[in-house]
Amino acid sequence: EVQLVESGGGLVQVGGSLRLSCTTSGFTFSLNAMNWVRQAPGKGLEWVSSVSGSGGSAHYTDSVKGRFTISRDNFNNTLYLQMKSLRAEDTAIYYCAKDRSYDYDAFDMWGQGTMVTVSS
Amino acid sequence: QSVLTQPPSESGTPGQRVTISCSGSSSNIGSRTVNWYQHLPGTAPKLLIYNNNQRPSGVPDRFSGSKSGTSASLAISGLQSEDESDYYCAAWDDSLNGVMFGGGTKLTVL
């Protein structure tokens, strides 16, 4: 059974940093691209970042470029999102999502999410 | 404002067929495949349709997807109360070099 479990969310001040983790099991982690998607309170889903199966290729939405870094540990089957210079508008539930393929295709499994609250 | 445009809400009665539209452009839907997700707030989103019209294992055939030009649609036939949820279309955008979600459509089963 495929499982994705996010952790690392919490309350942080504007300008602060946080690292999210997504621990996975039930599939060959290195064969699938991985993603972070967020949902701000009262808003829709927003893609944040993607990383290819090898970790060699990453993409970011414009609003987080230069502040967020996606990475993966294919030995420990874990996805990360390092978030710096956090802003109030980064407040959201952050979901980890597995892609169907090695590069972007479709997000076929999702975690339950971890809440990040950025407070001034 | 989302790159992919969806109606904010749709509604239908049990047994009815409803469709949710998703309008984009040549840099996303026009040149890429469309995926659809179902999301009940507070739970993990679920992939409903991938590659425009393919259903993952376990998704009932009441759900179907289609694409024409720069627009796509999700159809739900034989509407059931448990279909009440938020629905999102998504596609890669070559201009923005990232995945774009539609703004979401809240489906109400009356």
mmCIF file of C-alpha atoms in Angstrom:
data_model
loop_
_atom_site.group_PDB
_atom_site.id
_atom_site.type_symbol
_atom_site.label_atom_id
_atom_site.label_comp_id
_atom_site.label_asym_id
_atom_site.label_seq_id
_atom_site.Cartn_x
_atom_site.Cartn_y
_atom_site.Cartn_z
ATOM 1 C CA GLU A 1 0.000 0.000 0.000
ATOM 2 C CA VAL A 2 1.346 3.401 -1.007
ATOM 3 C CA GLN A 3 1.672 5.806 1.923
ATOM 4 C CA LEU A 4 2.791 9.421 2.061
ATOM 5 C CA VAL A 5 3.139 11.096 5.446
ATOM 6 C CA GLU A 6 4.024 14.758 5.738
ATOM 7 C CA SER A 7 5.609 16.313 8.806
ATOM 8 C CA GLY A 8 7.421 19.460 9.850
ATOM 9 C CA GLY A 9 4.611 21.970 9.665
ATOM 10 C CA GLY A 10 3.941 24.449 12.418
ATOM 11 C CA LEU A 11 3.824 28.097 13.417
ATOM 12 C CA VAL A 12 6.675 30.317 12.275
ATOM 13 C CA GLN A 13 7.200 34.052 12.128
ATOM 14 C CA VAL A 14 7.439 36.070 8.936
ATOM 15 C CA GLY A 15 10.967 35.763 7.610
ATOM 16 C CA GLY A 16 11.527 32.449 9.330
ATOM 17 C CA SER A 17 12.364 29.025 7.969
ATOM 18 C CA LEU A 18 10.820 25.583 8.069
ATOM 19 C CA ARG A 19 11.631 22.216 6.545
ATOM 20 C CA LEU A 20 8.840 19.878 5.539
ATOM 21 C CA SER A 21 9.360 16.156 5.124
ATOM 22 C CA CYS A 22 7.321 13.523 3.328
ATOM 23 C CA THR A 23 8.063 9.952 4.310
ATOM 24 C CA THR A 24 6.930 7.412 1.750
ATOM 25 C CA SER A 25 6.468 3.662 1.452
ATOM 26 C CA GLY A 26 4.829 1.106 -0.792
ATOM 27 C CA PHE A 27 6.446 2.028 -4.111
ATOM 28 C CA THR A 28 9.897 2.367 -5.683
ATOM 29 C CA PHE A 29 10.520 5.956 -4.665
ATOM 30 C CA SER A 30 13.307 6.731 -7.138
ATOM 31 C CA LEU A 31 11.117 5.866 -10.135
ATOM 32 C CA ASN A 32 8.586 8.630 -9.553
ATOM 33 C CA ALA A 33 8.675 12.389 -9.642
ATOM 34 C CA MET A 34 7.442 13.981 -6.414
ATOM 35 C CA ASN A 35 5.619 17.210 -5.749
ATOM 36 C CA TRP A 36 4.451 19.694 -3.164
ATOM 37 C CA VAL A 37 1.006 21.240 -3.524
ATOM 38 C CA ARG A 38 -0.528 23.694 -1.079
ATOM 39 C CA GLN A 39 -3.947 25.033 -0.182
ATOM 40 C CA ALA A 40 -4.221 28.375 1.577
ATOM 41 C CA PRO A 41 -7.222 28.935 3.859
ATOM 42 C CA GLY A 42 -10.342 29.395 1.765
ATOM 43 C CA LYS A 43 -8.409 29.023 -1.494
ATOM 44 C CA GLY A 44 -7.878 26.340 -4.114
ATOM 45 C CA LEU A 45 -5.032 23.955 -4.745
ATOM 46 C CA GLU A 46 -1.738 25.506 -5.836
ATOM 47 C CA TRP A 47 1.229 23.555 -7.166
ATOM 48 C CA VAL A 48 4.435 24.587 -5.392
ATOM 49 C CA SER A 49 7.283 22.450 -6.673
ATOM 50 C CA SER A 50 8.243 19.249 -8.465
ATOM 51 C CA VAL A 51 11.397 17.136 -8.520
ATOM 52 C CA SER A 52 12.238 14.359 -10.949
ATOM 53 C CA GLY A 53 12.909 10.802 -9.865
ATOM 54 C CA SER A 54 16.669 11.269 -9.770
ATOM 55 C CA GLY A 55 16.440 14.658 -8.106
ATOM 56 C CA GLY A 56 18.330 16.203 -10.993
ATOM 57 C CA SER A 57 15.490 18.386 -12.240
ATOM 58 C CA ALA A 58 13.288 20.665 -10.166
ATOM 59 C CA HIS A 59 10.623 23.247 -10.908
ATOM 60 C CA TYR A 60 8.981 25.893 -8.761
ATOM 61 C CA THR A 61 6.020 28.201 -8.929
ATOM 62 C CA ASP A 62 7.159 31.797 -9.376
ATOM 63 C CA SER A 63 6.104 32.971 -5.909
ATOM 64 C CA VAL A 64 8.517 30.598 -4.123
ATOM 65 C CA LYS A 65 11.519 30.701 -6.474
ATOM 66 C CA GLY A 66 14.660 31.616 -4.564
ATOM 67 C CA ARG A 67 12.981 30.932 -1.214
ATOM 68 C CA PHE A 68 11.969 27.249 -1.351
ATOM 69 C CA THR A 69 14.140 24.267 -2.248
ATOM 70 C CA ILE A 70 12.770 20.833 -3.038
ATOM 71 C CA SER A 71 14.993 17.795 -2.568
ATOM 72 C CA ARG A 72 14.734 14.066 -2.129
ATOM 73 C CA ASP A 73 16.613 11.240 -0.450
ATOM 74 C CA ASN A 74 16.146 8.183 -2.627
ATOM 75 C CA PHE A 75 17.875 5.972 -0.099
ATOM 76 C CA ASN A 76 15.462 6.858 2.690
ATOM 77 C CA ASN A 77 12.422 7.345 0.415
ATOM 78 C CA THR A 78 11.847 10.853 1.718
ATOM 79 C CA LEU A 79 10.902 14.126 0.041
ATOM 80 C CA TYR A 80 11.771 17.510 1.516
ATOM 81 C CA LEU A 81 10.786 21.127 1.105
ATOM 82 C CA GLN A 82 13.120 23.683 2.667
ATOM 83 C CA MET A 83 11.251 26.964 3.077
ATOM 84 C CA LYS A 84 13.049 30.230 3.864
ATOM 85 C CA SER A 85 12.043 33.888 4.065
ATOM 86 C CA LEU A 86 8.500 32.787 4.783
ATOM 87 C CA ARG A 87 5.666 35.200 4.132
ATOM 88 C CA ALA A 88 2.140 35.398 5.501
ATOM 89 C CA GLU A 89 0.847 34.270 2.113
ATOM 90 C CA ASP A 90 2.746 30.983 2.471
ATOM 91 C CA THR A 91 0.258 29.979 5.174
ATOM 92 C CA ALA A 92 -1.379 26.814 3.867
ATOM 93 C CA ILE A 93 -1.802 23.093 4.153
ATOM 94 C CA TYR A 94 1.126 21.553 2.294
ATOM 95 C CA TYR A 95 0.502 18.247 0.553
ATOM 96 C CA CYS A 96 3.093 15.826 -0.704
ATOM 97 C CA ALA A 97 2.010 14.162 -3.963
ATOM 98 C CA LYS A 98 3.467 11.241 -5.897
ATOM 99 C CA ASP A 99 3.592 11.462 -9.666
ATOM 100 C CA ARG A 100 2.541 8.623 -11.947
ATOM 101 C CA SER A 101 5.843 8.758 -13.801
ATOM 102 C CA TYR A 102 9.510 9.708 -13.574
ATOM 103 C CA ASP A 103 8.728 13.242 -14.699
ATOM 104 C CA TYR A 104 5.491 15.254 -14.550
ATOM 105 C CA ASP A 105 2.389 13.317 -15.498
ATOM 106 C CA ALA A 106 -0.366 13.287 -12.851
ATOM 107 C CA PHE A 107 -0.452 13.181 -9.066
ATOM 108 C CA ASP A 108 -1.843 9.745 -8.280
ATOM 109 C CA MET A 109 -1.294 9.589 -4.531
ATOM 110 C CA TRP A 110 -1.401 12.328 -1.922
ATOM 111 C CA GLY A 111 -0.590 12.647 1.742
ATOM 112 C CA GLN A 112 -2.940 14.082 4.337
ATOM 113 C CA GLY A 113 -1.025 17.352 4.495
ATOM 114 C CA THR A 114 0.809 19.388 7.094
ATOM 115 C CA MET A 115 -0.238 22.867 8.160
ATOM 116 C CA VAL A 116 2.161 25.778 7.920
ATOM 117 C CA THR A 117 1.158 29.027 9.592
ATOM 118 C CA VAL A 118 3.296 32.117 9.035
ATOM 119 C CA SER A 119 2.525 34.810 11.553
ATOM 120 C CA SER A 120 3.634 38.391 11.851
ATOM 121 C CA GLN B 1 -6.688 34.607 -10.995
ATOM 122 C CA SER B 2 -5.972 31.068 -12.205
ATOM 123 C CA VAL B 3 -4.476 30.313 -15.599
ATOM 124 C CA LEU B 4 -7.092 27.576 -15.963
ATOM 125 C CA THR B 5 -10.660 28.828 -15.598
ATOM 126 C CA GLN B 6 -13.375 26.778 -13.937
ATOM 127 C CA PRO B 7 -16.867 27.794 -12.806
ATOM 128 C CA PRO B 8 -16.832 28.402 -9.044
ATOM 129 C CA SER B 9 -19.863 26.192 -8.508
ATOM 130 C CA GLU B 10 -22.128 23.663 -10.136
ATOM 131 C CA SER B 11 -25.071 21.703 -8.798
ATOM 132 C CA GLY B 12 -27.294 18.795 -9.688
ATOM 133 C CA THR B 13 -29.820 16.394 -8.281
ATOM 134 C CA PRO B 14 -29.185 12.694 -7.590
ATOM 135 C CA GLY B 15 -29.098 10.683 -10.806
ATOM 136 C CA GLN B 16 -28.471 13.718 -12.964
ATOM 137 C CA ARG B 17 -25.460 14.284 -15.239
ATOM 138 C CA VAL B 18 -23.309 17.332 -14.601
ATOM 139 C CA THR B 19 -20.288 18.692 -16.413
ATOM 140 C CA ILE B 20 -17.497 20.906 -15.127
ATOM 141 C CA SER B 21 -15.564 22.960 -17.655
ATOM 142 C CA CYS B 22 -11.918 24.001 -17.631
ATOM 143 C CA SER B 23 -10.696 26.639 -20.045
ATOM 144 C CA GLY B 24 -7.040 27.277 -20.756
ATOM 145 C CA SER B 25 -4.740 28.314 -23.568
ATOM 146 C CA SER B 26 -2.315 26.993 -26.148
ATOM 147 C CA SER B 27 0.507 26.868 -23.608
ATOM 148 C CA ASN B 28 -1.313 24.488 -21.282
ATOM 149 C CA ILE B 29 -4.454 22.564 -22.266
ATOM 150 C CA GLY B 30 -3.840 23.216 -25.949
ATOM 151 C CA SER B 31 -0.518 21.358 -25.893
ATOM 152 C CA ARG B 32 -0.616 19.229 -22.755
ATOM 153 C CA THR B 33 -2.780 16.602 -21.148
ATOM 154 C CA VAL B 34 -5.363 17.473 -18.502
ATOM 155 C CA ASN B 35 -5.855 15.835 -15.125
ATOM 156 C CA TRP B 36 -8.811 16.123 -12.774
ATOM 157 C CA TYR B 37 -8.791 15.871 -8.993
ATOM 158 C CA GLN B 38 -11.519 15.517 -6.385
ATOM 159 C CA HIS B 39 -10.888 17.172 -3.045
ATOM 160 C CA LEU B 40 -12.937 17.198 0.099
ATOM 161 C CA PRO B 41 -11.360 19.869 2.324
ATOM 162 C CA GLY B 42 -9.481 18.315 5.205
ATOM 163 C CA THR B 43 -8.736 15.135 3.289
ATOM 164 C CA ALA B 44 -6.143 14.054 0.743
ATOM 165 C CA PRO B 45 -7.032 15.040 -2.851
ATOM 166 C CA LYS B 46 -7.786 12.171 -5.212
ATOM 167 C CA LEU B 47 -6.838 11.714 -8.865
ATOM 168 C CA LEU B 48 -10.029 11.196 -10.882
ATOM 169 C CA ILE B 49 -8.922 11.507 -14.498
ATOM 170 C CA TYR B 50 -5.454 11.607 -16.067
ATOM 171 C CA ASN B 51 -4.250 12.042 -19.625
ATOM 172 C CA ASN B 52 -7.515 13.838 -20.542
ATOM 173 C CA ASN B 53 -9.807 10.829 -20.286
ATOM 174 C CA GLN B 54 -8.161 7.946 -18.425
ATOM 175 C CA ARG B 55 -9.556 6.694 -15.128
ATOM 176 C CA PRO B 56 -7.229 5.317 -12.452
ATOM 177 C CA SER B 57 -8.129 1.938 -11.041
ATOM 178 C CA GLY B 58 -10.994 2.263 -8.569
ATOM 179 C CA VAL B 59 -12.577 5.381 -10.028
ATOM 180 C CA PRO B 60 -16.162 4.629 -11.104
ATOM 181 C CA ASP B 61 -16.979 4.890 -14.803
ATOM 182 C CA ARG B 62 -19.574 7.532 -13.881
ATOM 183 C CA PHE B 63 -16.628 9.927 -14.127
ATOM 184 C CA SER B 64 -15.335 10.785 -17.578
ATOM 185 C CA GLY B 65 -13.047 13.401 -19.060
ATOM 186 C CA SER B 66 -12.666 15.002 -22.453
ATOM 187 C CA LYS B 67 -10.550 17.653 -24.133
ATOM 188 C CA SER B 68 -11.015 19.758 -27.226
ATOM 189 C CA GLY B 69 -8.585 22.468 -28.253
ATOM 190 C CA THR B 70 -7.845 24.637 -25.229
ATOM 191 C CA SER B 71 -10.755 23.404 -23.128
ATOM 192 C CA ALA B 72 -11.485 20.298 -21.113
ATOM 193 C CA SER B 73 -14.488 18.901 -19.291
ATOM 194 C CA LEU B 74 -15.245 16.515 -16.475
ATOM 195 C CA ALA B 75 -18.598 14.769 -16.649
ATOM 196 C CA ILE B 76 -20.257 12.996 -13.761
ATOM 197 C CA SER B 77 -23.259 10.854 -14.591
ATOM 198 C CA GLY B 78 -25.684 9.245 -12.161
ATOM 199 C CA LEU B 79 -24.862 11.921 -9.592
ATOM 200 C CA GLN B 80 -24.647 10.662 -6.018
ATOM 201 C CA SER B 81 -24.589 12.510 -2.721
ATOM 202 C CA GLU B 82 -21.011 11.403 -2.082
ATOM 203 C CA ASP B 83 -19.925 13.272 -5.232
ATOM 204 C CA GLU B 84 -20.405 16.539 -3.366
ATOM 205 C CA SER B 85 -16.862 17.876 -3.299
ATOM 206 C CA ASP B 86 -14.428 20.335 -4.877
ATOM 207 C CA TYR B 87 -13.099 19.466 -8.336
ATOM 208 C CA TYR B 88 -9.915 20.793 -9.921
ATOM 209 C CA CYS B 89 -8.460 20.544 -13.395
ATOM 210 C CA ALA B 90 -4.684 20.739 -13.839
ATOM 211 C CA ALA B 91 -2.184 20.855 -16.676
ATOM 212 C CA TRP B 92 1.462 21.680 -17.258
ATOM 213 C CA ASP B 93 1.992 25.166 -18.671
ATOM 214 C CA ASP B 94 4.911 25.528 -21.075
ATOM 215 C CA SER B 95 5.087 29.315 -20.701
ATOM 216 C CA LEU B 96 5.141 29.293 -16.904
ATOM 217 C CA ASN B 97 7.140 26.045 -16.781
ATOM 218 C CA GLY B 98 5.010 24.579 -14.050
ATOM 219 C CA VAL B 99 1.765 22.837 -13.165
ATOM 220 C CA MET B 100 -1.338 24.963 -13.184
ATOM 221 C CA PHE B 101 -4.506 24.152 -11.290
ATOM 222 C CA GLY B 102 -7.876 25.593 -12.105
ATOM 223 C CA GLY B 103 -9.544 27.645 -9.406
ATOM 224 C CA GLY B 104 -11.754 24.721 -8.442
ATOM 225 C CA THR B 105 -15.457 24.003 -8.772
ATOM 226 C CA LYS B 106 -17.621 23.265 -5.760
ATOM 227 C CA LEU B 107 -20.182 20.649 -6.706
ATOM 228 C CA THR B 108 -23.373 20.573 -4.673
ATOM 229 C CA VAL B 109 -25.781 17.655 -4.837
ATOM 230 C CA LEU B 110 -29.222 19.073 -4.138
#
